[in-house]
Coordinates of C-alpha atoms and ligand atoms in Angstrom, one line a residue:
Chain A
X1 CA -18.0 12.7 -31.2
X2 CA -16.4 13.6 -27.6
X3 CA -19.0 11.7 -25.8
X4 CA -17.9 8.6 -28.2
X5 CA -14.2 8.5 -27.4
X6 CA -15.2 9.4 -23.6
X7 CA -17.4 6.4 -23.5
X8 CA -14.5 4.5 -24.9
X9 CA -11.8 5.8 -22.7
X10 CA -14.5 5.2 -20.1
X11 CA -14.8 1.2 -20.5
X12 CA -11.2 0.8 -21.7
X13 CA -10.2 1.9 -17.8
X14 CA -13.0 0.5 -16.7
X15 CA -12.1 -3.5 -17.8
X16 CA -8.4 -2.0 -17.3
X17 CA -8.7 -1.7 -13.8
X18 CA -11.2 -5.4 -13.2
X19 CA -8.1 -6.5 -15.1
X20 CA -5.7 -4.6 -12.2
X21 CA -8.2 -5.9 -9.1
X22 CA -8.2 -10.0 -11.0
X23 CA -4.5 -9.4 -11.2
X24 CA -3.9 -7.5 -7.4
X25 CA -6.2 -10.3 -6.3
X26 CA -4.0 -13.9 -7.7
X27 CA -1.0 -12.2 -7.4
X28 CA -1.8 -12.7 -3.0
X29 CA -3.6 -15.6 -2.7
X30 CA -1.8 -18.0 -5.5
X31 CA 1.9 -18.2 -3.1
X32 CA -0.3 -19.5 0.9
X33 CA 0.2 -20.4 2.6
X34 CA 3.1 -19.9 4.3
X35 CA 3.3 -20.3 8.2
X36 CA 4.7 -16.6 8.8
X37 CA 1.2 -15.0 7.2
X38 CA -0.2 -17.4 9.8
X39 CA -0.2 -15.5 12.5
X40 CA -0.3 -11.7 10.4
X41 CA -4.4 -13.5 9.5
X42 CA -4.7 -14.3 12.6
X43 CA -4.1 -10.3 13.4
X44 CA -6.3 -9.3 11.0
X45 CA -9.1 -11.5 12.2
X46 CA -9.1 -9.3 15.1
X47 CA -8.9 -6.1 13.5
X48 CA -11.0 -6.7 11.3
X49 CA -13.9 -9.1 13.4
X50 CA -12.9 -8.9 16.8
X51 CA -13.0 -5.2 16.3
X52 CA -16.0 -5.9 14.6
X53 CA -18.0 -7.6 16.7
X54 CA -19.9 -4.8 19.2
X55 CA -21.5 -3.0 16.7
X56 CA -22.9 -6.8 14.7
X57 CA -24.4 -7.5 18.0
X58 CA -26.3 -4.4 18.9
X59 CA -27.5 -4.6 15.1
X60 CA -28.5 -7.7 15.4
X61 CA -30.5 -7.7 18.1
X62 CA -32.4 -4.7 18.0
X63 CA -33.1 -6.0 13.7
X64 CA -34.3 -8.8 16.2
X65 CA -36.2 -7.2 18.6
X66 CA -38.0 -5.1 15.7
X67 CA -38.7 -7.8 13.6
X68 CA -40.6 -9.3 15.8
X69 CA -42.1 -6.2 16.9
X70 CA -42.9 -5.9 13.6
X71 CA -43.8 -10.1 12.4
X72 CA -45.8 -9.7 15.5
X73 CA -48.4 -7.6 14.8
X74 CA -49.1 -9.4 11.4
X75 CA -49.2 -12.6 13.0
X76 CA -51.5 -12.2 15.8
X77 CA -54.3 -11.0 13.8
X78 CA -54.3 -14.8 11.9
X79 CA -53.5 -16.2 15.0
X80 CA -50.3 -17.4 14.0
X81 CA -48.2 -15.5 16.2
X82 CA -46.8 -18.6 17.7
X83 CA -45.2 -18.5 14.2
X84 CA -43.2 -16.0 15.3
X85 CA -39.9 -17.7 16.2
X86 CA -40.2 -18.8 12.2
X87 CA -40.2 -16.1 10.7
X88 CA -37.8 -14.3 12.6
X89 CA -34.8 -17.3 12.6
X90 CA -35.5 -18.0 8.6
X91 CA -35.2 -13.3 7.5
X92 CA -32.3 -13.3 9.8
X93 CA -30.2 -17.1 9.0
X94 CA -31.6 -16.6 4.9
X95 CA -31.3 -13.2 4.2
X96 CA -31.0 -10.1 7.2
X97 CA -27.9 -11.6 8.8
X98 CA -25.0 -11.9 6.0
X99 CA -26.7 -8.9 4.1
X100 CA -26.4 -7.1 7.0
X101 CA -23.4 -7.7 8.2
X102 CA -21.5 -7.2 5.3
X103 CA -22.7 -3.3 4.5
X104 CA -22.2 -3.1 8.3
X105 CA -19.1 -5.1 6.6
X106 CA -18.4 -2.6 5.1
X107 CA -18.5 0.2 6.7
X108 CA -16.6 -0.3 9.6
X109 CA -14.2 -2.3 7.9
X110 CA -13.8 -2.4 4.8
X111 CA -13.3 1.2 5.0
X112 CA -10.4 1.8 7.1
X113 CA -8.9 -1.7 5.4
X114 CA -8.7 0.9 2.8
X115 CA -7.4 4.0 4.3
X116 CA -4.9 2.2 5.7
X117 CA -4.0 0.9 2.3
X118 CA -3.9 4.0 0.5
X119 CA -1.7 5.2 3.5
X120 CA 1.1 2.6 3.5
X121 CA 1.0 3.1 0.1
X122 CA 0.4 7.1 0.2
X123 CA 3.4 6.7 2.5
X124 CA 5.7 4.3 0.4
X125 CA 5.6 1.7 3.0
X126 CA 3.9 -0.7 0.0
X127 CA 7.2 0.8 -2.0
X128 CA 9.6 0.2 0.9
X129 CA 8.3 -3.4 1.1
X130 CA 9.0 -4.2 -2.7
X131 CA 12.6 -2.6 -2.7
X132 CA 13.1 -5.0 1.0
X133 CA 12.8 -7.8 -1.1
X134 CA 9.4 -8.1 0.1
X135 CA 5.9 -9.1 -2.0
X136 CA 3.4 -6.5 -0.1
X137 CA 0.5 -8.8 -2.1
X138 CA 1.6 -11.8 0.0
X139 CA 2.9 -10.0 2.8
X140 CA -0.3 -6.7 3.0
X141 CA -3.3 -7.6 0.9
X142 CA -3.3 -11.6 1.3
X143 CA -3.2 -11.9 5.1
X144 CA -6.5 -8.8 5.1
X145 CA -8.0 -10.7 2.4
X146 CA -8.6 -14.3 4.4
X147 CA -9.5 -12.8 7.3
X148 CA -11.9 -10.7 6.1
X149 CA -12.8 -14.5 4.4
X150 CA -12.4 -15.9 7.6
X151 CA -13.7 -13.3 10.6
X152 CA -17.4 -12.6 8.6
X153 CA -19.3 -15.9 7.9
X154 CA -18.5 -15.2 11.9
X155 CA -19.9 -12.7 12.2
X156 CA -22.6 -13.0 10.8
X157 CA -23.6 -16.5 12.8
X158 CA -23.0 -13.8 16.1
X159 CA -25.8 -11.6 14.4
X160 CA -28.2 -13.7 13.6
X161 CA -27.8 -15.7 16.7
X162 CA -27.9 -12.2 18.8
X163 CA -31.1 -11.4 16.5
X164 CA -33.0 -14.5 17.8
X165 CA -32.8 -14.1 21.2
X166 CA -33.4 -10.4 20.4
X167 CA -36.2 -11.9 18.7
X168 CA -37.3 -14.0 22.0
X169 CA -37.3 -10.6 24.3
X170 CA -39.7 -8.4 22.3
X171 CA -41.8 -11.4 21.1
X172 CA -42.6 -13.9 24.6
X173 CA -41.5 -11.4 27.4
X174 CA -42.9 -8.4 25.7
X175 CA -45.7 -9.2 23.6
X176 CA -46.6 -13.2 25.6
X177 CA -45.7 -15.1 22.9
X178 CA -45.0 -19.0 24.2
X179 CA -41.5 -20.0 25.1
X180 CA -41.7 -23.2 24.0
X181 CA -43.5 -22.5 21.0
X182 CA -41.3 -19.6 19.3
X183 CA -38.0 -22.5 20.3
X184 CA -39.9 -25.5 19.5
X185 CA -41.9 -24.5 16.3
X186 CA -38.5 -22.6 14.9
X187 CA -36.3 -25.7 15.7
X188 CA -38.7 -28.0 13.4
X189 CA -38.8 -25.0 10.4
X190 CA -35.4 -24.1 10.2
X191 CA -32.9 -26.1 7.8
X192 CA -29.9 -27.6 8.0
X193 CA -27.9 -27.7 4.8
X194 CA -30.6 -25.3 3.1
X195 CA -31.7 -22.4 5.3
X196 CA -27.9 -22.7 7.8
X197 CA -25.6 -23.7 5.1
X198 CA -26.7 -21.3 2.6
X199 CA -26.5 -18.5 4.5
X200 CA -23.4 -19.9 5.4
X201 CA -21.7 -19.3 1.7
X202 CA -24.2 -16.3 1.0
X203 CA -21.7 -14.7 3.9
X204 CA -18.3 -16.7 1.9
X205 CA -19.0 -14.6 -1.6
X206 CA -19.6 -11.4 0.5
X207 CA -16.4 -11.4 2.5
X208 CA -14.5 -12.6 -0.3
X209 CA -16.0 -9.2 -2.9
X210 CA -16.7 -6.5 -0.1
X211 CA -11.6 -7.8 1.4
X212 CA -11.0 -7.4 -1.8
X213 CA -13.4 -4.4 -2.7
X214 CA -11.5 -2.4 0.5
X215 CA -8.4 -3.6 -0.4
X216 CA -7.7 -3.3 -4.2
X217 CA -9.5 1.2 -3.8
X218 CA -6.6 1.2 -0.9
X219 CA -4.1 -0.4 -3.3
X220 CA -5.2 1.4 -5.5
X221 CA -5.6 4.3 -4.4
X222 CA -3.8 7.8 -6.0
X223 CA -1.8 9.1 -2.6
X224 CA -2.8 11.8 -2.0
X225 CA -6.1 12.7 0.5
X226 CA -8.5 13.5 -2.2
X227 CA -8.0 10.0 -4.0
X228 CA -8.3 8.2 0.0
X229 CA -11.2 9.4 0.7
X230 CA -12.8 9.3 -3.2
X231 CA -11.2 5.0 -3.1
X232 CA -12.4 5.0 0.9
X233 CA -16.3 6.8 -0.3
X234 CA -16.3 4.1 -4.0
X235 CA -15.2 1.3 -0.9
X236 CA -18.8 2.4 0.9
X237 CA -21.2 2.3 -2.0
X238 CA -19.4 -0.2 -4.0
X239 CA -19.7 -2.6 -1.8
X240 CA -22.9 -2.0 -0.5
X241 CA -24.5 -2.8 -4.1
X242 CA -22.2 -5.7 -4.8
X243 CA -24.2 -7.2 -2.0
X244 CA -27.2 -5.8 -2.3
X245 CA -26.8 -7.3 -6.3
X246 CA -25.2 -10.4 -5.7
X247 CA -27.9 -11.2 -2.3
X248 CA -30.4 -11.3 -6.1
X249 CA -28.3 -13.4 -7.6
X250 CA -27.7 -16.0 -4.7
X251 CA -31.2 -16.2 -3.3
X252 CA -32.5 -16.7 -6.7
X253 CA -29.9 -19.5 -7.2
X254 CA -30.7 -20.6 -3.7
X255 CA -33.8 -20.3 -3.4
X256 CA -36.2 -19.3 -6.2
X257 CA -36.4 -22.6 -8.0
X258 CA -37.5 -26.0 -6.1
Chain B
X1 CA 34.1 -6.9 -15.0
X2 CA 34.8 -2.5 -14.5
X3 CA 34.6 -1.1 -11.7
X4 CA 30.9 0.9 -11.8
X5 CA 28.6 -1.4 -9.2
X6 CA 25.6 0.0 -11.5
X7 CA 25.5 1.3 -15.8
X8 CA 22.7 3.4 -16.3
X9 CA 22.8 2.8 -19.9
X10 CA 21.6 5.0 -22.9
X11 CA 17.3 5.1 -21.4
X12 CA 14.6 7.0 -23.0
X13 CA 11.9 6.5 -20.1
X14 CA 8.3 8.8 -20.4
X15 CA 4.9 9.1 -18.1
X16 CA 1.9 9.7 -18.6
X17 CA 3.1 11.3 -22.8
X18 CA 6.2 12.7 -20.7
X19 CA 9.3 12.0 -21.1
X20 CA 11.6 12.6 -18.0
X21 CA 14.5 11.1 -19.4
X22 CA 15.9 11.5 -23.3
X23 CA 18.9 9.2 -23.8
X24 CA 21.1 9.2 -20.2
X25 CA 23.6 7.1 -18.9
X26 CA 25.3 7.6 -16.0
X27 CA 28.3 5.2 -14.3
X28 CA 27.2 4.9 -10.3
X29 CA 31.8 4.0 -9.7
X30 CA 31.4 0.7 -6.9
X31 CA 31.8 1.6 -3.4
X32 CA 32.1 5.7 -3.7
X33 CA 29.3 8.4 -3.3
X34 CA 27.9 9.9 -6.3
X35 CA 25.4 11.9 -6.8
X36 CA 22.7 13.0 -8.9
X37 CA 21.0 16.2 -8.1
X38 CA 18.5 17.8 -10.1
X39 CA 15.8 20.8 -9.8
X40 CA 11.7 19.0 -8.1
X41 CA 10.5 17.2 -10.3
X42 CA 13.3 16.8 -13.1
X43 CA 13.1 12.8 -12.4
X44 CA 15.7 12.0 -9.4
X45 CA 12.8 9.2 -7.5
X46 CA 12.5 8.1 -11.0
X47 CA 15.7 7.6 -11.6
X48 CA 16.1 5.8 -8.0
X49 CA 13.2 3.5 -9.0
X50 CA 14.4 2.3 -12.2
X51 CA 17.9 1.3 -10.8
X52 CA 15.3 -1.1 -8.0
X53 CA 14.2 -2.2 -11.4
X54 CA 10.0 -0.7 -10.2
X55 CA 10.2 1.1 -13.4
X56 CA 11.2 -0.5 -16.2
X57 CA 12.9 2.5 -18.8
X58 CA 11.4 2.5 -22.8
X59 CA 14.5 1.6 -24.1
X60 CA 18.4 1.3 -23.4
X61 CA 19.3 -1.3 -20.1
X62 CA 20.1 -0.9 -16.1
X63 CA 22.6 -3.1 -14.5
X64 CA 23.4 -4.1 -11.0
X65 CA 27.2 -5.5 -11.1
X66 CA 27.0 -6.9 -14.1
X67 CA 23.3 -8.6 -14.7
X68 CA 20.5 -6.2 -16.6
X69 CA 18.0 -5.3 -13.8
X70 CA 15.0 -5.4 -16.4
X71 CA 14.9 -8.3 -18.1
X72 CA 15.4 -9.9 -14.9
X73 CA 12.7 -12.2 -13.9
X74 CA 11.0 -12.3 -11.2
X75 CA 12.2 -14.2 -8.8
X76 CA 15.7 -12.9 -9.7
X77 CA 14.7 -9.1 -9.1
X78 CA 13.8 -10.1 -5.6
X79 CA 16.4 -11.6 -3.9
X80 CA 19.0 -8.9 -6.2
X81 CA 17.4 -5.8 -4.6
X82 CA 18.2 -8.0 -1.4
X83 CA 21.9 -6.5 -1.9
X84 CA 20.6 -3.1 -2.5
X85 CA 18.4 -0.4 0.0
X86 CA 16.7 2.6 -0.4
X87 CA 16.0 4.9 2.0
X88 CA 13.1 6.8 0.5
X89 CA 11.7 11.0 1.0
X90 CA 9.5 10.5 4.3
X91 CA 11.4 7.6 5.5
X92 CA 8.7 5.6 4.6
X93 CA 8.5 3.7 8.2
X94 CA 6.0 1.1 9.3
X95 CA 3.6 2.7 11.1
X96 CA 2.2 -0.2 13.7
X97 CA 5.7 -1.0 14.5
X98 CA 8.8 0.0 16.9
X99 CA 11.8 1.5 15.6
X100 CA 13.4 -1.8 16.8
X101 CA 11.3 -4.2 14.9
X102 CA 11.4 -1.5 11.4
X103 CA 15.2 -2.6 11.6
X104 CA 14.5 -6.1 12.6
X105 CA 12.0 -6.7 10.0
X106 CA 14.2 -7.3 7.1
X107 CA 15.8 -10.1 9.2
X108 CA 13.3 -11.4 10.5
X109 CA 12.2 -12.2 7.1
X110 CA 15.5 -13.1 5.2
X111 CA 17.3 -15.0 7.2
X112 CA 16.9 -17.8 9.9
X113 CA 19.3 -15.9 12.4
X114 CA 18.0 -16.4 16.4
X115 CA 15.5 -14.0 17.8
X116 CA 18.4 -13.1 20.3
X117 CA 20.9 -12.8 16.6
X118 CA 18.5 -10.3 16.1
X119 CA 19.1 -8.0 19.0
X120 CA 21.9 -7.4 19.0
X121 CA 22.2 -6.9 15.2
X122 CA 19.4 -4.3 15.5
X123 CA 21.3 -2.8 18.2
X124 CA 24.3 -2.3 16.7
X125 CA 22.2 -0.6 13.1
X126 CA 20.9 1.8 15.8
X127 CA 23.4 3.0 18.0
X128 CA 25.4 3.2 14.6
X129 CA 22.5 6.7 14.1
X130 CA 22.3 6.9 17.9
X131 CA 19.1 5.9 18.3
X132 CA 19.3 2.6 20.6
X133 CA 17.3 4.2 22.6
X134 CA 14.5 5.6 20.8
X135 CA 14.3 1.3 20.2
X136 CA 10.8 1.4 21.3
X137 CA 9.7 4.5 20.5
X138 CA 6.8 3.6 17.4
X139 CA 7.5 6.0 14.8
X140 CA 5.5 8.6 14.6
X141 CA 7.2 9.3 18.0
X142 CA 10.2 10.2 16.0
X143 CA 11.1 13.8 14.7
X144 CA 11.9 14.1 11.1
X145 CA 15.4 14.4 11.9
X146 CA 14.9 10.3 13.9
X147 CA 12.8 9.7 10.8
X148 CA 14.7 9.8 8.9
X149 CA 18.0 7.9 10.6
X150 CA 15.7 5.2 12.1
X151 CA 14.7 4.3 8.0
X152 CA 18.6 4.4 6.9
X153 CA 19.5 2.0 10.3
X154 CA 16.9 -0.7 8.1
X155 CA 18.2 0.5 5.0
X156 CA 21.7 -1.6 6.0
X157 CA 20.2 -3.8 8.2
X158 CA 21.3 -6.5 5.5
X159 CA 24.1 -4.9 4.8
X160 CA 23.2 -4.1 1.3
X161 CA 26.0 -3.8 -1.2
X162 CA 24.1 -0.4 -2.7
X163 CA 22.4 2.8 -0.4
X164 CA 20.1 5.1 -2.4
X165 CA 19.1 8.6 -0.8
X166 CA 16.7 9.9 -1.7
X167 CA 16.2 13.7 -1.2
X168 CA 17.8 12.8 3.1
X169 CA 18.1 16.3 3.4
X170 CA 15.0 17.2 2.8
X171 CA 12.6 19.6 5.8
X172 CA 16.0 19.2 7.8
X173 CA 17.0 21.0 10.2
X174 CA 21.0 22.0 9.8
X175 CA 22.6 20.1 12.9
X176 CA 19.5 16.8 11.3
X177 CA 21.0 17.9 8.1
X178 CA 25.0 18.1 9.3
X179 CA 24.2 14.4 11.6
X180 CA 22.5 12.6 8.2
X181 CA 25.8 14.0 6.1
X182 CA 27.9 12.9 8.2
X183 CA 26.4 9.7 9.0
X184 CA 26.3 9.5 5.2
X185 CA 30.0 9.8 5.1
X186 CA 31.3 7.2 8.0
X187 CA 28.5 4.5 6.5
X188 CA 30.1 4.6 3.2
X189 CA 33.4 4.7 4.9
X190 CA 32.9 2.2 7.7
X191 CA 30.7 -0.6 5.2
X192 CA 32.5 0.2 1.6
X193 CA 29.5 0.2 0.4
X194 CA 28.3 1.7 -3.0
X195 CA 25.8 5.5 -1.8
X196 CA 23.7 6.4 -4.9
X197 CA 22.7 10.5 -2.9
X198 CA 19.7 12.1 -5.0
X199 CA 19.0 15.4 -3.6
X200 CA 18.7 19.4 -4.6
X201 CA 20.5 20.4 -1.4
X202 CA 24.0 22.2 -3.9
X203 CA 26.4 22.5 -0.7
X204 CA 25.2 19.3 1.3
X205 CA 26.4 17.3 -1.8
X206 CA 29.2 18.3 -2.8
X207 CA 30.9 18.0 0.8
X208 CA 29.9 14.1 0.5
X209 CA 30.1 13.5 -2.8
X210 CA 33.0 11.5 -4.9
X211 CA 31.3 11.8 -8.2
X212 CA 28.6 14.4 -9.6
X213 CA 26.0 14.4 -12.7
X214 CA 23.4 17.2 -12.4
X215 CA 20.1 16.8 -14.3
X216 CA 17.7 19.2 -16.6
X217 CA 15.8 19.0 -19.5
X218 CA 15.7 14.9 -19.6
X219 CA 19.4 15.4 -19.4
X220 CA 22.7 15.4 -17.8
X221 CA 24.2 18.5 -18.5
X222 CA 27.3 17.7 -16.1
X223 CA 29.6 15.5 -14.3
X224 CA 32.9 15.3 -12.5
X225 CA 34.4 14.9 -9.3
X226 CA 32.8 18.2 -7.0
X227 CA 36.1 20.1 -7.5
X228 CA 34.8 19.7 -11.4
X229 CA 31.2 20.6 -11.3
X230 CA 32.4 23.6 -9.3
X231 CA 34.6 25.1 -11.8
X232 CA 32.7 23.8 -14.5
X233 CA 31.7 26.0 -16.9
X234 CA 28.4 25.0 -18.3
X235 CA 26.5 27.8 -17.9
X236 CA 23.4 24.7 -16.7
X237 CA 25.4 24.0 -14.0
X238 CA 26.3 27.7 -13.1
X239 CA 22.9 28.3 -12.9
X240 CA 21.5 25.0 -10.5
X241 CA 25.1 25.2 -8.0
X242 CA 23.6 29.0 -7.2
X243 CA 20.1 28.9 -7.5
X244 CA 19.3 31.1 -10.6
X245 CA 15.3 31.1 -11.0
X246 CA 15.2 31.7 -14.9
X247 CA 18.2 31.0 -17.4
X248 CA 19.1 27.8 -20.2
X249 CA 17.8 25.7 -17.6
X250 CA 13.6 26.9 -17.2
X251 CA 11.2 27.8 -14.4
X252 CA 8.4 27.9 -15.7
X253 CA 6.7 24.1 -16.5
X254 CA 5.9 24.1 -20.5
X255 CA 2.8 26.2 -21.5
X256 CA 0.8 28.3 -23.7
X257 CA 1.6 32.2 -23.6
X258 CA 0.4 34.1 -21.1
X259 CA -1.0 36.7 -23.1
X260 CA -3.1 33.1 -25.4
X261 CA -4.3 31.8 -22.5
X262 CA -5.3 36.0 -20.7
X263 CA -7.3 36.8 -23.2
X264 CA -8.7 33.7 -24.7
X265 CA -7.0 32.9 -28.0
X266 CA -7.3 29.2 -29.2
X267 CA -3.9 28.0 -28.9
Ligands
ADP1 N1 2.3 7.6 -10.5 C1 3.1 8.6 -12.5 N2 3.1 8.2 -12.5 C2 3.1 9.3 -13.6 N3 3.9 10.8 -14.6 C3 4.8 10.3 -12.9 C4 4.5 9.4 -11.9 N4 5.4 9.3 -9.9 C5 5.8 11.4 -11.1 N5 6.0 11.6 -12.1 C6 6.2 12.7 -12.8 O1 7.7 12.2 -13.1 C7 8.5 13.3 -13.1 C8 9.0 12.6 -12.5 O2 9.7 12.6 -10.6 P1 10.2 12.5 -9.6 O3 10.7 11.3 -10.1 O4 9.5 12.0 -7.9 O5 10.8 13.6 -9.5 P2 12.1 13.8 -8.4 O6 12.1 12.8 -7.5 O7 12.5 15.1 -9.3 O8 11.4 15.0 -7.6 C9 7.3 14.3 -12.5 O9 7.0 15.1 -13.1 C10 5.9 13.9 -11.7 O10 5.0 14.8 -12.1
MG2 MG1 11.7 12.3 -5.7

């Protein structure tokens, strides 16, 4: 009988957690925008965005190069190596750009956000803000959520752009695909709203989910060292799973049905 | 209205099914230093959080300047908090800002003062705690005693009516302890603020407190002026003042008997 009780208690606990997460999100976003918060948001864009640039660019470069290499060996068998450009660019813009960026973002910026906010809680900085009549949801949480939502789509676009250049490097410079056809067939195939805009929409959805999970896990962490390390792990695991699951749903909605 | 800034009236409070306060009442007189003493884990920090409105009592009422804290709505509560400040046990300085910016924080948030006026005010507050020279240091570059004093400068930035000190002496060396004792006394006299000092350091606080409450076993076990407390004949109060390990206040957290537990008997 005990497991039934446990199951019930666990479910209740999870549902209450989700409820708290929603309360945090609404509490943080309802009051925006305030002028003071704009400069805080810009600072956070620097922290989560600019400081993630290097890892995003290096990963994008390698993924573009690997895709050109793999794509070339398959396409050349059909004499279709001219389609390398669209293959690389479409996979990047539609899937790999948003998804890999979100996964890297969760590992690089998400975990840092959780640890930062968890530590602020453990060192009573959040309580201290409350007692100074400053709402930590508006002061700490809101700028970080906005920064994530603004930075991640840009990072994803940069990722895709560098990936396409990496594909060019391997496909054209190294394996000898015609440079003109790499670019021109790509231009003819990639559609603005279907491919680029859908990729950006995906990226915005991932950004909301990843930053929300990261910040909530920090905000809700048990304020001890184990609590914070557990919360950090959970951020990376949960947001990676959420990104992959949502990607399937979004792809089905965007590209599945014609 | 009476002379008490804060009135705690018959509150009962429990946390995760553990009773912390059982129907207790405390009055904090205006402009005086009131000490609340008790062993660790008795709920001293909890008391300050209740006064600050971060927690709500299960029963009873807490008033600040005659207004009930638990029944305030959010914006009134935030407005009221501008008149109180709390010195957290850890100092709780914002680690990403210099000492100067920490002290300037509330001024920048809650006033429209120009940056040059803020600078003057901040330097005055830092001078009061002897840290004007440390204005540009980061909290990580301060010693424990300096951090406590910087937090104190931040706590008085908005000239509050009430300052709550959570274990201000814990973990301090004798010199910083002396400095803090003097500062608390001096601030109380110079600014005529009301102070609540929560602590288990008996000797320091009996020197400066005008009135003392001692908490144990979910109750107030004794209260009075420092003099009355020292002369109290209550065994509970004596145990606490003399630091005896066991007595009317049990040393052990409630548990089944050792024998039963070791022999693996049920209950
Ligand atoms: N967030 C919490 N959840 C549940 N119980 C808590 C929490 N914080 C403190 N407690 C419990 O409340 C009691 C009083 O804590 P506290 O007010 O911090 O004691 P003190 O400051 O006197 O050392 C402790 O027994 C502690 O276990
Ligand atoms: Mg405490």
